[in-house]
Coordinates of C-alpha atoms and ligand atoms in Angstrom, one line a residue:
M1 CA -34.2 -5.4 -46.1
K2 CA -32.5 -6.5 -42.8
I3 CA -29.0 -5.0 -42.2
L4 CA -26.3 -6.4 -40.0
L5 CA -24.0 -3.8 -38.4
T6 CA -20.8 -5.4 -37.2
G7 CA -19.4 -3.1 -34.5
G8 CA -22.8 -1.6 -34.2
A9 CA -22.3 -0.5 -30.6
G10 CA -19.5 1.8 -31.4
Y11 CA -19.4 5.5 -32.1
I12 CA -20.3 5.5 -35.9
G13 CA -22.2 2.2 -35.8
S14 CA -24.6 3.4 -33.0
H15 CA -25.5 6.6 -34.9
T16 CA -25.9 4.6 -38.1
A17 CA -28.2 2.2 -36.4
I18 CA -30.6 5.0 -35.5
E19 CA -30.6 6.6 -38.9
L20 CA -31.3 3.1 -40.5
M21 CA -34.2 2.5 -38.3
N22 CA -35.6 6.1 -38.9
A23 CA -35.4 5.2 -42.6
G24 CA -37.5 2.1 -42.1
Y25 CA -34.8 -0.6 -42.1
E26 CA -34.7 -3.6 -39.8
I27 CA -31.2 -4.0 -38.2
V28 CA -29.2 -6.6 -36.3
I29 CA -26.2 -5.5 -34.3
C30 CA -23.2 -7.7 -33.3
D31 CA -20.3 -6.3 -31.2
D32 CA -17.9 -8.0 -28.8
F33 CA -17.7 -4.6 -26.6
S34 CA -13.9 -4.6 -27.1
N35 CA -14.2 -1.0 -27.6
S36 CA -17.7 -0.1 -26.7
K37 CA -20.2 -0.7 -23.9
P38 CA -23.5 -2.5 -23.6
E39 CA -25.1 0.8 -22.4
S40 CA -24.6 2.1 -26.0
I41 CA -27.2 -0.6 -27.2
K42 CA -29.7 0.3 -24.4
R43 CA -29.5 3.9 -25.5
I44 CA -30.0 3.1 -29.3
K45 CA -33.2 1.4 -28.1
K46 CA -34.2 4.2 -26.1
I47 CA -33.7 6.8 -28.8
S48 CA -35.3 4.7 -31.6
G49 CA -38.2 3.3 -29.3
K50 CA -37.4 0.0 -31.2
E51 CA -36.2 -3.3 -30.4
F52 CA -33.7 -5.3 -32.5
P53 CA -31.6 -8.5 -32.2
F54 CA -28.3 -8.0 -30.6
Y55 CA -25.4 -10.6 -30.5
E56 CA -22.4 -10.3 -28.3
I57 CA -19.9 -12.0 -30.5
D58 CA -16.4 -11.5 -32.0
V59 CA -17.0 -11.3 -35.8
A60 CA -13.7 -13.4 -36.3
D61 CA -15.6 -16.3 -34.3
K62 CA -16.9 -18.1 -37.3
P63 CA -19.4 -20.5 -35.6
A64 CA -20.9 -17.5 -33.6
L65 CA -21.2 -15.4 -36.8
E66 CA -22.8 -18.3 -38.7
E67 CA -25.4 -18.6 -36.1
V68 CA -26.3 -14.9 -36.6
F69 CA -26.7 -15.5 -40.4
E70 CA -28.6 -18.8 -39.7
K71 CA -31.2 -17.1 -37.5
E72 CA -31.5 -13.7 -39.1
N73 CA -32.4 -13.1 -42.7
I74 CA -29.5 -10.7 -43.6
G75 CA -29.7 -8.7 -46.7
A76 CA -26.7 -6.4 -46.4
V77 CA -23.8 -5.8 -43.9
I78 CA -22.2 -2.7 -42.8
H79 CA -18.9 -3.7 -41.5
F80 CA -17.6 -1.3 -38.7
A81 CA -15.9 -3.7 -36.5
G82 CA -12.3 -3.1 -36.2
Y83 CA -9.4 -1.7 -34.1
K84 CA -9.0 2.1 -34.9
A85 CA -6.3 3.7 -32.7
V86 CA -3.5 5.0 -34.8
G87 CA -0.8 5.2 -32.2
E88 CA -1.8 1.8 -30.8
S89 CA -1.5 0.2 -34.1
V90 CA 2.0 1.4 -34.6
A91 CA 2.9 -0.2 -31.1
K92 CA 0.8 -3.4 -31.8
P93 CA 1.0 -4.0 -35.6
V94 CA 0.3 -7.8 -35.5
S95 CA -2.8 -7.4 -33.3
Y96 CA -4.1 -4.9 -35.7
Y97 CA -3.5 -6.9 -38.9
R98 CA -4.8 -10.1 -37.2
N99 CA -8.0 -8.5 -35.9
N100 CA -9.0 -6.2 -38.7
L101 CA -8.2 -8.7 -41.5
D102 CA -9.5 -11.7 -39.7
T103 CA -12.7 -10.2 -38.9
T104 CA -13.2 -9.1 -42.6
L105 CA -12.1 -12.4 -44.0
T106 CA -14.5 -14.4 -41.5
L107 CA -17.3 -12.0 -42.5
L108 CA -16.7 -12.5 -46.2
E109 CA -16.4 -16.3 -46.0
T110 CA -19.8 -16.3 -43.9
M111 CA -21.5 -14.0 -46.4
Q112 CA -20.5 -16.3 -49.4
K113 CA -21.8 -19.3 -47.5
Y114 CA -25.2 -17.6 -46.9
G115 CA -25.3 -16.0 -50.3
V116 CA -25.2 -12.4 -48.9
K117 CA -23.8 -10.0 -51.5
N118 CA -24.1 -6.6 -50.2
L119 CA -21.5 -5.0 -48.1
I120 CA -20.5 -1.4 -47.0
F121 CA -17.1 -1.0 -45.5
S122 CA -16.0 1.6 -42.9
S123 CA -13.0 2.9 -44.8
S124 CA -10.9 6.1 -44.1
A125 CA -9.3 9.1 -45.7
T126 CA -6.3 7.8 -44.0
V127 CA -5.9 5.5 -47.2
Y128 CA -4.9 8.6 -49.1
G129 CA -1.9 9.4 -46.9
A130 CA -0.3 12.7 -47.6
P131 CA -2.4 13.9 -50.7
D132 CA -0.9 15.4 -53.6
E133 CA -3.7 18.0 -53.8
V134 CA -6.8 19.0 -51.8
P135 CA -9.7 18.7 -52.0
I136 CA -9.1 15.0 -52.4
K137 CA -11.2 13.0 -55.1
E138 CA -11.9 9.3 -54.8
T139 CA -9.6 8.8 -57.9
A140 CA -6.5 10.2 -55.9
V141 CA -3.6 7.9 -55.3
V142 CA -4.1 5.5 -52.3
G143 CA -1.6 3.3 -50.4
R144 CA 0.6 5.8 -48.9
C145 CA -0.4 4.9 -45.5
T146 CA 1.7 6.0 -42.5
N147 CA 0.5 3.4 -39.8
P148 CA -0.8 -0.1 -39.5
Y149 CA -4.4 1.0 -38.8
G150 CA -4.3 2.7 -42.3
W151 CA -2.8 -0.2 -43.9
T152 CA -5.5 -2.6 -42.6
K153 CA -8.1 -0.1 -44.2
Y154 CA -6.1 -0.1 -47.5
M155 CA -5.8 -3.9 -47.6
I156 CA -9.5 -4.5 -46.8
E157 CA -10.3 -2.2 -49.8
R158 CA -8.1 -4.4 -52.0
I159 CA -9.8 -7.6 -50.7
L160 CA -13.1 -6.2 -51.5
E161 CA -12.0 -5.1 -54.9
S162 CA -11.0 -8.7 -55.6
V163 CA -14.3 -10.2 -54.4
C164 CA -16.1 -7.9 -56.8
V165 CA -13.9 -8.9 -59.7
S166 CA -14.5 -12.6 -58.9
D167 CA -18.2 -12.2 -58.5
K168 CA -20.0 -9.7 -60.6
T169 CA -23.1 -9.9 -58.6
F170 CA -21.4 -8.8 -55.3
S171 CA -22.0 -5.3 -54.4
A172 CA -19.4 -3.4 -52.2
V173 CA -19.2 0.3 -51.2
L174 CA -16.2 1.6 -49.6
L175 CA -17.1 4.9 -47.5
R176 CA -13.8 6.8 -46.9
Y177 CA -14.7 8.8 -43.8
F178 CA -13.0 12.1 -43.1
N179 CA -13.0 13.3 -39.4
P180 CA -16.2 12.3 -37.7
V181 CA -17.1 14.5 -34.7
G182 CA -20.3 15.5 -32.9
A183 CA -22.9 13.2 -31.3
H184 CA -26.7 12.5 -31.5
I185 CA -28.7 15.5 -30.6
S186 CA -30.5 13.7 -27.7
G187 CA -27.1 13.8 -25.9
L188 CA -27.5 10.0 -25.1
I189 CA -24.9 8.6 -27.5
G190 CA -21.6 9.8 -28.6
E191 CA -17.9 9.1 -28.8
D192 CA -16.5 7.3 -25.8
P193 CA -12.7 7.0 -26.2
Q194 CA -10.8 4.7 -23.8
G195 CA -8.2 6.6 -21.8
I196 CA -6.8 9.8 -22.9
P197 CA -8.3 10.8 -26.3
N198 CA -5.9 10.9 -29.4
N199 CA -8.4 12.8 -31.6
L200 CA -8.9 16.5 -31.4
M201 CA -12.6 17.0 -30.6
P202 CA -12.9 14.4 -27.7
Y203 CA -9.7 16.0 -26.3
I204 CA -11.3 19.5 -26.5
S205 CA -14.4 18.3 -24.9
Q206 CA -12.5 16.6 -22.1
V207 CA -10.7 19.9 -21.5
A208 CA -14.1 21.7 -21.5
V209 CA -15.4 19.1 -18.9
G210 CA -12.4 19.6 -16.6
K211 CA -10.9 16.2 -17.1
L212 CA -7.8 17.5 -19.0
K213 CA -5.9 20.8 -18.5
E214 CA -5.2 22.2 -22.0
V215 CA -5.3 21.2 -25.5
G216 CA -1.9 20.7 -27.1
V217 CA -2.0 22.1 -30.6
F218 CA 0.3 19.9 -32.6
G219 CA 2.4 22.5 -34.5
N220 CA 1.6 25.9 -36.0
D221 CA 4.1 26.0 -38.7
Y222 CA 2.1 24.1 -41.4
P223 CA 1.6 25.8 -44.6
T224 CA -2.1 26.5 -43.8
K225 CA -4.0 29.7 -43.1
D226 CA -3.0 29.9 -39.3
G227 CA -0.2 27.3 -39.5
T228 CA -2.3 24.5 -37.6
G229 CA -3.4 21.4 -39.4
V230 CA -6.5 21.5 -41.5
R231 CA -9.2 18.6 -41.7
D232 CA -12.6 17.9 -42.9
Y233 CA -14.7 17.6 -39.8
I234 CA -18.0 15.8 -40.5
H235 CA -21.0 15.5 -38.0
V236 CA -21.5 11.8 -37.0
V237 CA -25.3 12.1 -37.9
D238 CA -24.5 13.3 -41.4
L239 CA -22.1 10.5 -41.7
A240 CA -24.7 7.9 -40.5
K241 CA -27.0 9.3 -43.1
G242 CA -24.4 8.6 -45.7
H243 CA -24.7 4.9 -44.8
V244 CA -28.4 4.9 -45.3
A245 CA -27.7 6.5 -48.8
A246 CA -25.1 3.7 -49.4
V247 CA -27.6 1.0 -48.5
K248 CA -30.1 2.4 -50.9
Y249 CA -27.4 2.5 -53.5
I250 CA -26.3 -1.1 -53.1
E251 CA -29.8 -2.3 -53.3
N252 CA -29.8 -1.1 -56.9
N253 CA -26.3 -1.6 -58.0
D254 CA -23.5 -4.3 -58.3
G255 CA -19.8 -4.0 -58.2
L256 CA -17.4 -1.9 -56.4
E257 CA -18.0 1.8 -55.6
V258 CA -16.0 4.3 -53.5
F259 CA -17.3 7.4 -51.8
N260 CA -15.7 10.2 -49.8
L261 CA -17.8 11.1 -46.8
G262 CA -16.9 14.6 -45.8
T263 CA -18.2 18.2 -46.0
S264 CA -15.6 19.4 -48.4
V265 CA -14.8 22.2 -46.0
G266 CA -11.5 22.4 -44.2
Y267 CA -11.2 23.8 -40.6
S268 CA -7.7 24.3 -38.7
V269 CA -7.3 23.1 -35.1
L270 CA -7.5 26.9 -33.9
D271 CA -10.9 27.1 -35.9
M272 CA -12.2 24.1 -34.0
I273 CA -11.1 25.3 -30.6
H274 CA -12.6 28.8 -31.2
A275 CA -15.9 27.4 -32.6
F276 CA -16.2 25.2 -29.6
E277 CA -15.6 28.1 -27.3
E278 CA -18.2 30.3 -29.1
A279 CA -20.9 27.6 -29.6
N280 CA -20.7 26.6 -26.0
G281 CA -19.5 29.7 -24.0
I282 CA -16.6 27.8 -22.5
K283 CA -13.0 29.0 -22.6
I284 CA -10.6 26.2 -23.8
P285 CA -7.0 26.7 -22.8
Y286 CA -4.6 25.5 -25.4
R287 CA -0.7 25.5 -25.9
I288 CA 1.2 25.2 -29.1
T289 CA 3.5 22.0 -29.0
D290 CA 5.6 20.2 -31.4
R291 CA 4.1 18.6 -34.4
R292 CA 2.7 15.0 -34.0
P293 CA 4.8 12.5 -36.3
G294 CA 2.9 11.2 -39.1
D295 CA 0.4 14.2 -39.2
I296 CA -0.2 16.0 -42.6
A297 CA -0.9 19.7 -43.2
E298 CA -4.2 19.6 -44.9
C299 CA -6.9 16.8 -45.6
F300 CA -10.4 17.6 -46.9
A301 CA -12.6 16.0 -49.2
D302 CA -14.1 16.5 -52.5
A303 CA -17.5 15.0 -51.7
S304 CA -19.2 15.8 -55.0
K305 CA -19.4 12.1 -56.1
A306 CA -21.5 11.1 -53.1
K307 CA -23.8 14.1 -53.9
E308 CA -24.1 13.0 -57.5
K309 CA -24.5 9.3 -57.1
L310 CA -25.9 8.8 -53.6
G311 CA -27.9 12.0 -53.4
W312 CA -26.2 12.6 -50.1
Q313 CA -24.6 15.7 -48.8
A314 CA -23.5 16.8 -45.3
E315 CA -26.0 19.2 -43.8
L316 CA -24.7 20.1 -40.3
G317 CA -22.1 22.7 -39.7
I318 CA -19.3 23.3 -37.2
V319 CA -21.7 24.9 -34.6
D320 CA -23.9 21.8 -34.6
M321 CA -20.8 19.7 -34.3
C322 CA -19.5 21.7 -31.3
R323 CA -22.8 22.0 -29.6
D324 CA -23.6 18.2 -29.9
T325 CA -20.2 17.1 -28.8
W326 CA -20.5 19.2 -25.7
R327 CA -24.1 18.2 -25.0
W328 CA -23.0 14.5 -24.9
Q329 CA -19.8 15.0 -23.0
K330 CA -21.5 17.3 -20.3
N331 CA -24.3 14.8 -19.8
N332 CA -21.9 11.8 -19.8
P333 CA -18.6 13.1 -18.4
N334 CA -17.4 9.6 -18.0
G335 CA -18.9 8.3 -21.3
Y336 CA -21.0 5.2 -21.0
S337 CA -19.3 4.3 -17.6
E338 CA -21.3 5.1 -14.5
Ligands
LIG1 C1 -6.8 10.5 -37.4 C2 -6.0 9.3 -38.2 C3 -7.1 8.8 -39.1 C4 -8.4 8.5 -38.4 C5 -8.9 9.6 -37.6 C6 -10.1 9.2 -36.9 C7 -3.9 9.3 -39.5 C8 -2.7 10.0 -39.8 N1 -4.8 9.9 -38.8 O1 -6.9 11.5 -38.2 O2 -6.7 7.8 -39.9 O3 -9.3 8.0 -39.2 O4 -7.9 10.1 -36.7 O5 -10.9 10.3 -36.5 O6 -4.0 8.1 -39.6 N2 -4.6 17.7 -33.0 C9 -4.0 18.5 -32.1 N3 -4.1 18.2 -30.8 C10 -4.7 17.0 -30.3 C11 -5.1 16.1 -31.3 C12 -5.2 16.5 -32.6 O7 -3.5 19.6 -32.4 O8 -4.7 16.9 -29.1 C13 -4.6 18.1 -34.3 C14 -3.9 17.2 -35.4 O9 -2.5 17.4 -35.5 C15 -4.7 17.3 -36.6 C16 -6.1 17.5 -36.1 O10 -6.0 18.0 -34.8 O11 -4.2 18.4 -37.4 C17 -6.9 16.4 -36.1 O12 -6.3 15.2 -35.5 P1 -7.2 14.0 -35.1 O13 -8.5 14.2 -34.6 O14 -6.1 13.1 -34.4 O15 -7.4 13.2 -36.5 P2 -6.4 13.0 -37.8 O16 -5.0 13.0 -37.3 O17 -6.8 13.9 -38.9

């Protein structure tokens, strides 16, 4: 089956492209490079040793997207394309709602026109907001999002739910990612944030490479083991393999299904800093600062449903996450830019 990856040049898309090809799937990528670089496509080809069709298009550009469906015999779509910066979404809500919803609606209209009924969506643990309890199960309450980025994920989930109600032969899988980190073991692809990173791991690795002075630890007075925030960090290659498992699942099932993709293990900010230091033999200076507004104390998955129904579970640990993040950062201090 040929699989279209929207936003396939991005961090999670690029790693998923490789795992899909490793598993024998044909892929097609489209991306407008609004938050990724053409170099990423070259490197996916280098790692896999395979060629695949690539289209530089905006998924909200319907005629351009229709041309892709016209030319390629698409069997399933993995929809990664979307804006994803939490802080920016608070500053530019209209742009976030417009972009993330438009791309999804245009994609769904095009899929309907061409009779494609298999979709995997990049959702996020952000839809759970501040959870009532951890570990978080898929049945937990959703819709307490704290920012427009999170609301777009929530809204797209509801749109896909409605599509599955209206068409019983449609198959949609919502993958709720916890905190993706790490990079491909080759060191050729990884996360390439624009400007100063917002997320913890890219921030640590930019301190390690000397681009930033110290990590600000956002609060040490949370009700956690060491007072710093606890998250479920998952290696991006494990996450990518979760998509392969989801593709196999939608080949055999109709309707809507939701899966948490996490490790079920929570690490604190200080755990991550110390693990990075130990794995790579580099000192990471840090300073405790105020809490970041909107942050929660603890968030980690109950990932048992994915294990049971997809036959998938995370295999890589915190040492792999830290080692692979550093290999990518060290080899590419400026990301994909020269
Ligand atoms: C955030 C988003 C989530 C998104 C994810 C992408 C929210 C509330 N969070 O998750 O939707 O999917 O990014 O990976 O919408 N920290 C520091 N110093 C830093 C950066 C982070 O101490 O410089 C701490 C944070 O307070 C938190 C932990 O590190 O406890 C992880 O933060 P981050 O990597 O930004 O991810 P989340 O906020 O969990």
